[in-house]
Each structure stands twice: as C-alpha cells, then as structure tokens.
C-alpha cells in the first residue's frame, strides 16, 4: 500500500510526547513491512537540524492559500530508510521556534494558522507530487483538517488524492479549539461552520473535523476507545464520537524495540536482559549518581518521566510526598511543563535532597536511565489514552505503578489481584489510591522472589510495534 502519515511530531525529528514515538515507530514498521510510506511533519528547527534532514534529497517550493492570502513555504524530502520518505513542510516564520506548540508559558497565538498551513501544504504535496495515496492517516488535531481538505482539493482539481482517510486520536484533551474567525483561514465551504461541521459552541474545533469526516477513526487503546464515548473522558466530544461508534477502533501503541531495548540501548552505562540483570544494577548506581543521591542506597527507587500536567497525576504524587520521608525509599522525577508543578517538585527536592530528586528537563537519554535504573515506575494518570512509559518500564524490568484508566488498563495487570500473572501494581486515579499502591510496592520489594516474578513477567511481554502495525495494516485494508 501507499501510505501517507501526517502528524505534528515524529521521533527522532521532533518529540514532545508519545505521539512522536507512535508516529515514528508506526512509519518505520510499515516501511519495513514493505509498504511505501510518506510521513509529513512540520519543518521545526530540531527537524531541520537533524543530520538526516541536512542531506535532504529534494527541496520544493510551496504556495498555500490561507484565507485571502497566499503564503509561501518549502518542502524538504529525505529518505531515512528503505520505503520511507519524510517530508518537512517548512515556513520559518511558523516553525523555526524553540517550542512546538508554545513558549512554555502559553500556546503560540498563531497555532491555528501554523497547522492549517501545515495541512494545506500536505494537500499541495499530495497533488503536485502525485503521491497517489491509498491511505492518508492523520494524527491528532494538528492534522485533523486533512480529511476535509483532501476531499475539497479533489473536487476542485478533479483528481483523486487518497482512497481513504484515517484519523487517530492520541489525546482528546487537545482539540485545536480556535475563535470562529479562524474558519476563514481554511477556505472550506461556509456550510461546514455548522453544528454538523467543525463548529463547536461558536468556535472552530479542528479535531471534530477529523472525527466526523475521516473514513475511519481510531484511538490508541481499546479502553480509551470506550472511555471517550462518555462525558467523564470525552472532553465535550463524547457525543460526536458516539456518532462514529461503529467506525471507531482502539489499537494499542507499541514499543519501538530498536529504541527501547535494555539489551541494545546505547545510552545506558550497561546493557542487560531478563536472563542477566547485572547491568540493571549498574544503571541503578549511575541513576543515583546522576541525580545526586547516595549510590550505595539499596532500597526501592521510584522513577517518573512525564510531561508535568494534571493528566499525569503529579498532584497525587505531591500529596504522597510524606511516604518518601517516612520510608527508606527514593523518588526520582524527570519532567517539565506546568510551572507550578515544577516549583512544587523543586521545593520538595530541595527540602529532602537525600530522598527526592527532580530534573525539570526534557532529556531523552536520561529518560532511558530512569527507566532502567528504577525499581518502580510511577504513573498515576488521571486519564491516559495509551501511555508508553508503563510499557517501557515493563520491557526494562521496572515494575509499573499505574492508575486504572485508558491504555494503562490494557497493558498492566495488577499483581496483588492476579498473583500468578501480574506485571505491575494498579490503583484508582487518586492520592489515596496511589498511597495504597506505594505501600504494596514496598511490600513487594521486601519479598525479592515475588518482585522478581513480577519483573520477569513484564520483561517477557511482547509490546513490539510488529503487533501494533499489523492492527493498522488490517484496518487500512478493511477501509480500502
Ligand atoms: P504523553 O504522550 O501523554 O506525554 P506517553 O507516555 O504516551 O505520554 O509518552 C511520553 C513520552 O515522552 C515517553 O517516551 C516519555 O519517555 C517521554 N518524555 C516525557 N517527558 C520527558 C522528559 N522530561 N524527558 C525525556 N522524555 C520525556
């Protein structure tokens, strides 16, 4: 199949979260399975600076209609592996910035223009590059206008650009909600600014367009596919999702085992496997050192890597800070985002430097070390479309502590409830739930044979993208 992927992030060119890992790994897996894959992302500075992009084989000029303006840009094309072409949609004014979506304090004011430009740039390339896509697969709100724009361009130019469009929701909390005047920038027919179109309480909702006008809708775990049809998790779009209930499917993300594999991981001080965990001890010592903690410490290390936002249950952890004071345990947090949460974590770490360590950076190699060197990985999310770190931690022999929401339910089995099959510890998404799970973690750690069983079961699981990509292949074929 000729498959086009469109997203605002793709590892290793630009990453703020799991979307990047998923799009990068899916594109690679499909290419390796022999499909012809073209992946489109914005030409952010980090993408342009990537060595693979530096040697771009083709550079094409781009002209895009945005409302009553014509904006120019450039497309850079390179091929990082067989069957995979990456297209960077560039316009420095929009994408040559430090953050992908905002400056850390707030979102960029021109985000609507930036991503409408991006989507329209993709459509222009589909048309002028004559890509003849079987499937155009769009991810999250930044690419959600594609299904509408593709069909509009086909009508206008009397061509076929894509046989089918697929839209994947990676997080329904981010919908691309903009003032009504934004609609003019899309150049779509007026009747789409309507309750049956992309109008949403007198605003423009880009994600709504993806949900309503794609041929198939997917999300990143079976449990989340159910949850987003309810008011509790649907973030106001549950009614819209329900109208597509027959076409929505939850396909679990996978782990890119070329990037996340303790037996091969080049950024770790030592490698290890389920059969020989000696290297994990060295990772542990290095992790303690890197975070300024006593390297001889033998008790349980609780690690966290995440964006600092309400979604990730940071406040549940802060509420339970005393747990780490009372017990001989360590908490290591790597995460950036919400300034208040950064301050609170920093305050804790400063007050208890022997027990709690915090780094407010985005640091890809260090995230691997936290996964490898910890004994438990803490992920008490309030909601979680799929979540990747709970899978990474199982692969790295680090027992996850997760709340029972979304993809966490689909990927972690509670060892207290299921002593012979459990791979982690699960709890309700609350501070009290987390306290109980942390307590159970201490007990598990105090029983090394039991801990080792839970650890080994996690390491034996196959979370690879081979499985996940097959699900998408079937879906594409079914849609076609
Ligand atoms: P989300 O997409 O909601 O952020 P996921 O668990 O799906 O959550 O994916 C998060 C990804 O981002 C993981 O690969 C995680 O390791 C990475 N990540 C999050 N914060 C950081 C950080 N501060 N440094 C390095 N990697 C991070």
PDB file of C-alpha atoms in Angstrom, residues 75-316:
ATOM      1  CA  UNK A  75       9.188  21.164   1.340  1.00  0.00           C
ATOM      2  CA  UNK A  76      12.301  19.148   2.139  1.00  0.00           C
ATOM      3  CA  UNK A  77      12.256  15.458   1.367  1.00  0.00           C
ATOM      4  CA  UNK A  78      14.636  12.793   2.575  1.00  0.00           C
ATOM      5  CA  UNK A  79      14.619   9.059   2.972  1.00  0.00           C
ATOM      6  CA  UNK A  80      15.916   7.737   6.306  1.00  0.00           C
ATOM      7  CA  UNK A  81      15.369   4.089   5.337  1.00  0.00           C
ATOM      8  CA  UNK A  82      14.098   1.895   2.555  1.00  0.00           C
ATOM      9  CA  UNK A  83      10.418   2.541   1.691  1.00  0.00           C
ATOM     10  CA  UNK A  84      10.201   5.625   3.938  1.00  0.00           C
ATOM     11  CA  UNK A  85      10.239   9.231   2.754  1.00  0.00           C
ATOM     12  CA  UNK A  86       9.989  12.081   5.231  1.00  0.00           C
ATOM     13  CA  UNK A  87       8.514  15.390   4.054  1.00  0.00           C
ATOM     14  CA  UNK A  88       9.156  18.515   6.116  1.00  0.00           C
ATOM     15  CA  UNK A  89       6.621  21.266   5.467  1.00  0.00           C
ATOM     16  CA  UNK A  90       8.673  24.371   6.128  1.00  0.00           C
ATOM     17  CA  UNK A  91       7.947  28.006   6.725  1.00  0.00           C
ATOM     18  CA  UNK A  92      10.450  29.519   9.132  1.00  0.00           C
ATOM     19  CA  UNK A  93       8.068  32.194  10.366  1.00  0.00           C
ATOM     20  CA  UNK A  94       5.839  29.402  11.698  1.00  0.00           C
ATOM     21  CA  UNK A  95       8.093  26.556  12.672  1.00  0.00           C
ATOM     22  CA  UNK A  96      11.575  27.876  13.397  1.00  0.00           C
ATOM     23  CA  UNK A  97      10.857  28.278  17.112  1.00  0.00           C
ATOM     24  CA  UNK A  98      12.101  26.668  20.284  1.00  0.00           C
ATOM     25  CA  UNK A  99       8.813  25.006  21.297  1.00  0.00           C
ATOM     26  CA  UNK A 100       6.499  23.068  19.012  1.00  0.00           C
ATOM     27  CA  UNK A 101       3.254  24.496  20.362  1.00  0.00           C
ATOM     28  CA  UNK A 102       4.130  27.263  22.796  1.00  0.00           C
ATOM     29  CA  UNK A 103       6.825  29.091  24.716  1.00  0.00           C
ATOM     30  CA  UNK A 104       6.388  27.147  27.960  1.00  0.00           C
ATOM     31  CA  UNK A 105       4.069  29.743  29.459  1.00  0.00           C
ATOM     32  CA  UNK A 106       1.304  29.624  26.890  1.00  0.00           C
ATOM     33  CA  UNK A 107       0.432  28.359  23.418  1.00  0.00           C
ATOM     34  CA  UNK A 108       1.534  30.405  20.402  1.00  0.00           C
ATOM     35  CA  UNK A 109      -1.201  32.766  19.261  1.00  0.00           C
ATOM     36  CA  UNK A 110      -0.872  31.748  15.632  1.00  0.00           C
ATOM     37  CA  UNK A 111      -1.220  27.984  16.184  1.00  0.00           C
ATOM     38  CA  UNK A 112      -4.356  27.845  14.033  1.00  0.00           C
ATOM     39  CA  UNK A 113      -2.540  29.441  11.089  1.00  0.00           C
ATOM     40  CA  UNK A 114       0.532  27.282  11.647  1.00  0.00           C
ATOM     41  CA  UNK A 115      -1.281  23.989  11.466  1.00  0.00           C
ATOM     42  CA  UNK A 116      -3.804  24.996   8.792  1.00  0.00           C
ATOM     43  CA  UNK A 117      -0.772  25.969   6.721  1.00  0.00           C
ATOM     44  CA  UNK A 118       0.798  22.610   7.518  1.00  0.00           C
ATOM     45  CA  UNK A 119      -2.309  20.641   6.452  1.00  0.00           C
ATOM     46  CA  UNK A 120      -2.702  22.651   3.280  1.00  0.00           C
ATOM     47  CA  UNK A 121       0.981  22.179   2.494  1.00  0.00           C
ATOM     48  CA  UNK A 122       0.459  18.414   2.755  1.00  0.00           C
ATOM     49  CA  UNK A 123      -2.520  18.559   0.380  1.00  0.00           C
ATOM     50  CA  UNK A 124      -0.465  20.560  -2.124  1.00  0.00           C
ATOM     51  CA  UNK A 125       2.266  17.933  -1.991  1.00  0.00           C
ATOM     52  CA  UNK A 126      -0.239  15.102  -2.439  1.00  0.00           C
ATOM     53  CA  UNK A 127      -1.485  16.903  -5.521  1.00  0.00           C
ATOM     54  CA  UNK A 128       1.692  18.229  -7.101  1.00  0.00           C
ATOM     55  CA  UNK A 129       3.873  15.313  -6.041  1.00  0.00           C
ATOM     56  CA  UNK A 130       1.265  12.931  -7.429  1.00  0.00           C
ATOM     57  CA  UNK A 131       1.665  10.633  -4.434  1.00  0.00           C
ATOM     58  CA  UNK A 132      -1.409   8.517  -5.233  1.00  0.00           C
ATOM     59  CA  UNK A 133      -2.053   7.526  -1.650  1.00  0.00           C
ATOM     60  CA  UNK A 134      -4.160   4.537  -0.795  1.00  0.00           C
ATOM     61  CA  UNK A 135      -4.471   5.808   2.732  1.00  0.00           C
ATOM     62  CA  UNK A 136      -3.879   9.200   4.341  1.00  0.00           C
ATOM     63  CA  UNK A 137      -3.539   8.620   8.068  1.00  0.00           C
ATOM     64  CA  UNK A 138      -3.815  11.804  10.151  1.00  0.00           C
ATOM     65  CA  UNK A 139      -2.933  12.116  13.820  1.00  0.00           C
ATOM     66  CA  UNK A 140      -4.468  14.463  16.406  1.00  0.00           C
ATOM     67  CA  UNK A 141      -5.869  17.963  15.948  1.00  0.00           C
ATOM     68  CA  UNK A 142      -2.866  19.386  14.126  1.00  0.00           C
ATOM     69  CA  UNK A 143      -3.622  17.093  11.166  1.00  0.00           C
ATOM     70  CA  UNK A 144      -7.378  16.811  11.679  1.00  0.00           C
ATOM     71  CA  UNK A 145      -8.344  19.122   8.807  1.00  0.00           C
ATOM     72  CA  UNK A 146      -6.771  16.777   6.254  1.00  0.00           C
ATOM     73  CA  UNK A 147      -9.827  14.585   5.584  1.00  0.00           C
ATOM     74  CA  UNK A 148     -11.877  17.687   4.705  1.00  0.00           C
ATOM     75  CA  UNK A 149      -9.103  19.441   2.799  1.00  0.00           C
ATOM     76  CA  UNK A 150      -8.258  16.342   0.752  1.00  0.00           C
ATOM     77  CA  UNK A 151     -11.835  15.909  -0.435  1.00  0.00           C
ATOM     78  CA  UNK A 152     -12.183  19.626  -1.150  1.00  0.00           C
ATOM     79  CA  UNK A 153      -8.999  19.634  -3.251  1.00  0.00           C
ATOM     80  CA  UNK A 154     -10.161  16.532  -5.112  1.00  0.00           C
ATOM     81  CA  UNK A 155     -13.422  18.255  -6.062  1.00  0.00           C
ATOM     82  CA  UNK A 156     -11.681  21.457  -7.017  1.00  0.00           C
ATOM     83  CA  UNK A 157      -8.980  19.863  -9.158  1.00  0.00           C
ATOM     84  CA  UNK A 158     -10.869  16.779 -10.391  1.00  0.00           C
ATOM     85  CA  UNK A 159      -8.253  14.358  -9.109  1.00  0.00           C
ATOM     86  CA  UNK A 160      -8.046  11.545  -6.579  1.00  0.00           C
ATOM     87  CA  UNK A 161      -5.542  12.269  -3.826  1.00  0.00           C
ATOM     88  CA  UNK A 162      -6.378   9.480  -1.375  1.00  0.00           C
ATOM     89  CA  UNK A 163      -8.691   6.496  -1.470  1.00  0.00           C
ATOM     90  CA  UNK A 164      -9.325   6.548   2.270  1.00  0.00           C
ATOM     91  CA  UNK A 165      -8.570   8.826   5.211  1.00  0.00           C
ATOM     92  CA  UNK A 166      -7.961   7.589   8.752  1.00  0.00           C
ATOM     93  CA  UNK A 167      -7.931   9.802  11.827  1.00  0.00           C
ATOM     94  CA  UNK A 168      -6.249   8.774  15.080  1.00  0.00           C
ATOM     95  CA  UNK A 169      -6.963  10.435  18.422  1.00  0.00           C
ATOM     96  CA  UNK A 170      -3.862  10.321  20.613  1.00  0.00           C
ATOM     97  CA  UNK A 171      -5.326  12.645  23.237  1.00  0.00           C
ATOM     98  CA  UNK A 172      -8.843  14.057  23.112  1.00  0.00           C
ATOM     99  CA  UNK A 173      -7.950  16.704  25.696  1.00  0.00           C
ATOM    100  CA  UNK A 174      -6.236  18.697  22.933  1.00  0.00           C
ATOM    101  CA  UNK A 175      -8.781  19.513  20.244  1.00  0.00           C
ATOM    102  CA  UNK A 176      -7.470  22.539  18.366  1.00  0.00           C
ATOM    103  CA  UNK A 177     -10.172  24.927  19.547  1.00  0.00           C
ATOM    104  CA  UNK A 178      -9.950  28.375  17.961  1.00  0.00           C
ATOM    105  CA  UNK A 179     -12.091  31.518  17.535  1.00  0.00           C
ATOM    106  CA  UNK A 180     -14.767  31.428  14.824  1.00  0.00           C
ATOM    107  CA  UNK A 181     -12.823  33.824  12.610  1.00  0.00           C
ATOM    108  CA  UNK A 182     -10.246  31.060  12.129  1.00  0.00           C
ATOM    109  CA  UNK A 183     -12.697  29.338   9.837  1.00  0.00           C
ATOM    110  CA  UNK A 184     -11.939  31.865   7.081  1.00  0.00           C
ATOM    111  CA  UNK A 185      -8.334  30.643   7.008  1.00  0.00           C
ATOM    112  CA  UNK A 186      -9.426  27.145   5.967  1.00  0.00           C
ATOM    113  CA  UNK A 187     -11.157  28.276   2.729  1.00  0.00           C
ATOM    114  CA  UNK A 188     -13.672  25.480   3.316  1.00  0.00           C
ATOM    115  CA  UNK A 189     -17.324  25.927   2.237  1.00  0.00           C
ATOM    116  CA  UNK A 190     -19.324  28.082   4.677  1.00  0.00           C
ATOM    117  CA  UNK A 191     -21.800  25.314   5.427  1.00  0.00           C
ATOM    118  CA  UNK A 192     -19.076  23.473   7.344  1.00  0.00           C
ATOM    119  CA  UNK A 193     -19.116  26.187  10.006  1.00  0.00           C
ATOM    120  CA  UNK A 194     -22.148  24.434  11.380  1.00  0.00           C
ATOM    121  CA  UNK A 195     -23.015  22.035  14.180  1.00  0.00           C
ATOM    122  CA  UNK A 196     -22.700  19.155  11.695  1.00  0.00           C
ATOM    123  CA  UNK A 197     -19.317  20.512  10.589  1.00  0.00           C
ATOM    124  CA  UNK A 198     -16.390  21.862  12.585  1.00  0.00           C
ATOM    125  CA  UNK A 199     -18.315  24.485  14.533  1.00  0.00           C
ATOM    126  CA  UNK A 200     -18.314  23.852  18.276  1.00  0.00           C
ATOM    127  CA  UNK A 201     -20.110  26.286  20.590  1.00  0.00           C
ATOM    128  CA  UNK A 202     -19.407  29.182  18.206  1.00  0.00           C
ATOM    129  CA  UNK A 203     -15.756  28.229  17.862  1.00  0.00           C
ATOM    130  CA  UNK A 204     -13.804  26.149  15.388  1.00  0.00           C
ATOM    131  CA  UNK A 205     -12.897  22.656  16.611  1.00  0.00           C
ATOM    132  CA  UNK A 206     -10.354  21.010  14.314  1.00  0.00           C
ATOM    133  CA  UNK A 207     -10.426  17.599  15.976  1.00  0.00           C
ATOM    134  CA  UNK A 208     -14.178  17.436  15.405  1.00  0.00           C
ATOM    135  CA  UNK A 209     -13.464  17.654  11.680  1.00  0.00           C
ATOM    136  CA  UNK A 210     -11.130  14.672  11.866  1.00  0.00           C
ATOM    137  CA  UNK A 211     -13.669  12.610  13.774  1.00  0.00           C
ATOM    138  CA  UNK A 212     -16.622  13.411  11.518  1.00  0.00           C
ATOM    139  CA  UNK A 213     -15.034  13.432   8.076  1.00  0.00           C
ATOM    140  CA  UNK A 214     -12.437  10.652   8.067  1.00  0.00           C
ATOM    141  CA  UNK A 215     -13.362   7.211   6.787  1.00  0.00           C
ATOM    142  CA  UNK A 216     -12.223   5.529   9.999  1.00  0.00           C
ATOM    143  CA  UNK A 217     -11.461   6.828  13.482  1.00  0.00           C
ATOM    144  CA  UNK A 218      -9.008   5.123  15.767  1.00  0.00           C
ATOM    145  CA  UNK A 219      -7.589   5.778  19.169  1.00  0.00           C
ATOM    146  CA  UNK A 220      -4.577   4.367  20.914  1.00  0.00           C
ATOM    147  CA  UNK A 221      -6.070   1.750  23.227  1.00  0.00           C
ATOM    148  CA  UNK A 222      -9.270  -0.310  23.388  1.00  0.00           C
ATOM    149  CA  UNK A 223     -10.158   1.057  26.833  1.00  0.00           C
ATOM    150  CA  UNK A 224      -9.738   4.690  25.726  1.00  0.00           C
ATOM    151  CA  UNK A 225     -11.987   3.985  22.707  1.00  0.00           C
ATOM    152  CA  UNK A 226     -14.740   3.165  25.190  1.00  0.00           C
ATOM    153  CA  UNK A 227     -13.899   5.940  27.650  1.00  0.00           C
ATOM    154  CA  UNK A 228     -14.033   8.810  25.134  1.00  0.00           C
ATOM    155  CA  UNK A 229     -17.643   7.952  24.395  1.00  0.00           C
ATOM    156  CA  UNK A 230     -18.524   9.016  27.973  1.00  0.00           C
ATOM    157  CA  UNK A 231     -18.867  12.542  29.410  1.00  0.00           C
ATOM    158  CA  UNK A 232     -16.187  11.773  32.019  1.00  0.00           C
ATOM    159  CA  UNK A 233     -13.424  11.268  29.442  1.00  0.00           C
ATOM    160  CA  UNK A 234     -14.830  12.684  26.191  1.00  0.00           C
ATOM    161  CA  UNK A 235     -13.817  16.301  26.945  1.00  0.00           C
ATOM    162  CA  UNK A 236     -17.060  17.528  25.372  1.00  0.00           C
ATOM    163  CA  UNK A 237     -16.661  15.484  22.173  1.00  0.00           C
ATOM    164  CA  UNK A 238     -18.260  12.286  23.550  1.00  0.00           C
ATOM    165  CA  UNK A 239     -21.478  12.974  21.633  1.00  0.00           C
ATOM    166  CA  UNK A 240     -19.542  13.472  18.403  1.00  0.00           C
ATOM    167  CA  UNK A 241     -17.566  10.279  18.989  1.00  0.00           C
ATOM    168  CA  UNK A 242     -20.778   8.362  19.598  1.00  0.00           C
ATOM    169  CA  UNK A 243     -21.971   9.256  16.104  1.00  0.00           C
ATOM    170  CA  UNK A 244     -18.945   7.292  14.808  1.00  0.00           C
ATOM    171  CA  UNK A 245     -19.249   4.464  17.344  1.00  0.00           C
ATOM    172  CA  UNK A 246     -19.390   1.843  14.559  1.00  0.00           C
ATOM    173  CA  UNK A 247     -16.214   3.159  12.915  1.00  0.00           C
ATOM    174  CA  UNK A 248     -14.028   3.692  15.969  1.00  0.00           C
ATOM    175  CA  UNK A 249     -11.425   1.179  16.994  1.00  0.00           C
ATOM    176  CA  UNK A 250      -8.785   1.180  19.731  1.00  0.00           C
ATOM    177  CA  UNK A 251      -5.358  -0.021  18.570  1.00  0.00           C
ATOM    178  CA  UNK A 252      -2.719  -0.168  21.253  1.00  0.00           C
ATOM    179  CA  UNK A 253       0.543   1.657  20.605  1.00  0.00           C
ATOM    180  CA  UNK A 254       3.668  -0.449  20.735  1.00  0.00           C
ATOM    181  CA  UNK A 255       7.257  -0.118  21.844  1.00  0.00           C
ATOM    182  CA  UNK A 256       9.920   0.681  19.275  1.00  0.00           C
ATOM    183  CA  UNK A 257      12.280  -2.116  20.285  1.00  0.00           C
ATOM    184  CA  UNK A 258      15.113  -0.612  18.252  1.00  0.00           C
ATOM    185  CA  UNK A 259      14.993   2.428  20.543  1.00  0.00           C
ATOM    186  CA  UNK A 260      13.658   0.954  23.806  1.00  0.00           C
ATOM    187  CA  UNK A 261      15.511  -2.279  24.446  1.00  0.00           C
ATOM    188  CA  UNK A 262      17.732  -2.772  27.520  1.00  0.00           C
ATOM    189  CA  UNK A 263      19.818  -5.388  25.699  1.00  0.00           C
ATOM    190  CA  UNK A 264      20.821  -2.907  22.966  1.00  0.00           C
ATOM    191  CA  UNK A 265      20.284   0.541  24.480  1.00  0.00           C
ATOM    192  CA  UNK A 266      23.412   2.590  23.654  1.00  0.00           C
ATOM    193  CA  UNK A 267      22.663   5.375  26.144  1.00  0.00           C
ATOM    194  CA  UNK A 268      22.794   3.093  29.203  1.00  0.00           C
ATOM    195  CA  UNK A 269      26.058   2.604  31.129  1.00  0.00           C
ATOM    196  CA  UNK A 270      25.446  -1.166  30.884  1.00  0.00           C
ATOM    197  CA  UNK A 271      23.057  -3.377  28.965  1.00  0.00           C
ATOM    198  CA  UNK A 272      21.017  -6.214  30.383  1.00  0.00           C
ATOM    199  CA  UNK A 273      18.257  -8.721  29.680  1.00  0.00           C
ATOM    200  CA  UNK A 274      15.754 -10.863  31.570  1.00  0.00           C
ATOM    201  CA  UNK A 275      18.333 -13.651  31.690  1.00  0.00           C
ATOM    202  CA  UNK A 276      21.058 -11.450  33.168  1.00  0.00           C
ATOM    203  CA  UNK A 277      20.091  -8.397  35.181  1.00  0.00           C
ATOM    204  CA  UNK A 278      23.585  -7.464  36.355  1.00  0.00           C
ATOM    205  CA  UNK A 279      23.638  -4.466  34.032  1.00  0.00           C
ATOM    206  CA  UNK A 280      20.473  -3.115  35.638  1.00  0.00           C
ATOM    207  CA  UNK A 281      22.373  -2.757  38.937  1.00  0.00           C
ATOM    208  CA  UNK A 282      24.979  -0.604  37.185  1.00  0.00           C
ATOM    209  CA  UNK A 283      22.211   1.533  35.691  1.00  0.00           C
ATOM    210  CA  UNK A 284      20.783   1.934  39.172  1.00  0.00           C
ATOM    211  CA  UNK A 285      24.075   3.193  40.602  1.00  0.00           C
ATOM    212  CA  UNK A 286      24.552   5.580  37.673  1.00  0.00           C
ATOM    213  CA  UNK A 287      20.999   6.880  38.070  1.00  0.00           C
ATOM    214  CA  UNK A 288      21.504   7.619  41.776  1.00  0.00           C
ATOM    215  CA  UNK A 289      24.785   9.393  40.989  1.00  0.00           C
ATOM    216  CA  UNK A 290      23.297  11.442  38.147  1.00  0.00           C
ATOM    217  CA  UNK A 291      20.588  12.713  40.483  1.00  0.00           C
ATOM    218  CA  UNK A 292      22.985  13.468  43.342  1.00  0.00           C
ATOM    219  CA  UNK A 293      21.756  10.627  45.581  1.00  0.00           C
ATOM    220  CA  UNK A 294      23.927   8.195  47.542  1.00  0.00           C
ATOM    221  CA  UNK A 295      24.967   5.493  45.058  1.00  0.00           C
ATOM    222  CA  UNK A 296      25.148   2.802  47.790  1.00  0.00           C
ATOM    223  CA  UNK A 297      21.412   3.057  48.501  1.00  0.00           C
ATOM    224  CA  UNK A 298      19.826  -0.408  48.389  1.00  0.00           C
ATOM    225  CA  UNK A 299      16.111   0.315  48.987  1.00  0.00           C
ATOM    226  CA  UNK A 300      13.426   0.852  46.349  1.00  0.00           C
ATOM    227  CA  UNK A 301      13.784   3.615  43.769  1.00  0.00           C
ATOM    228  CA  UNK A 302      10.578   5.065  42.379  1.00  0.00           C
ATOM    229  CA  UNK A 303      11.098   6.745  38.988  1.00  0.00           C
ATOM    230  CA  UNK A 304       8.882   9.070  36.973  1.00  0.00           C
ATOM    231  CA  UNK A 305       9.275  10.536  33.474  1.00  0.00           C
ATOM    232  CA  UNK A 306       6.464  12.670  32.114  1.00  0.00           C
ATOM    233  CA  UNK A 307       5.131  15.993  30.967  1.00  0.00           C
ATOM    234  CA  UNK A 308       4.175  17.897  34.102  1.00  0.00           C
ATOM    235  CA  UNK A 309       0.446  18.346  33.703  1.00  0.00           C
ATOM    236  CA  UNK A 310      -2.654  17.496  35.650  1.00  0.00           C
ATOM    237  CA  UNK A 311      -3.181  14.490  33.344  1.00  0.00           C
ATOM    238  CA  UNK A 312      -0.145  12.693  34.734  1.00  0.00           C
ATOM    239  CA  UNK A 313      -1.332  12.708  38.359  1.00  0.00           C
ATOM    240  CA  UNK A 314       1.595  14.814  39.607  1.00  0.00           C
ATOM    241  CA  UNK A 315      -0.586  16.184  42.388  1.00  0.00           C
ATOM    242  CA  UNK A 316      -1.267  12.652  43.651  1.00  0.00           C
TER     243      UNK A 316
END
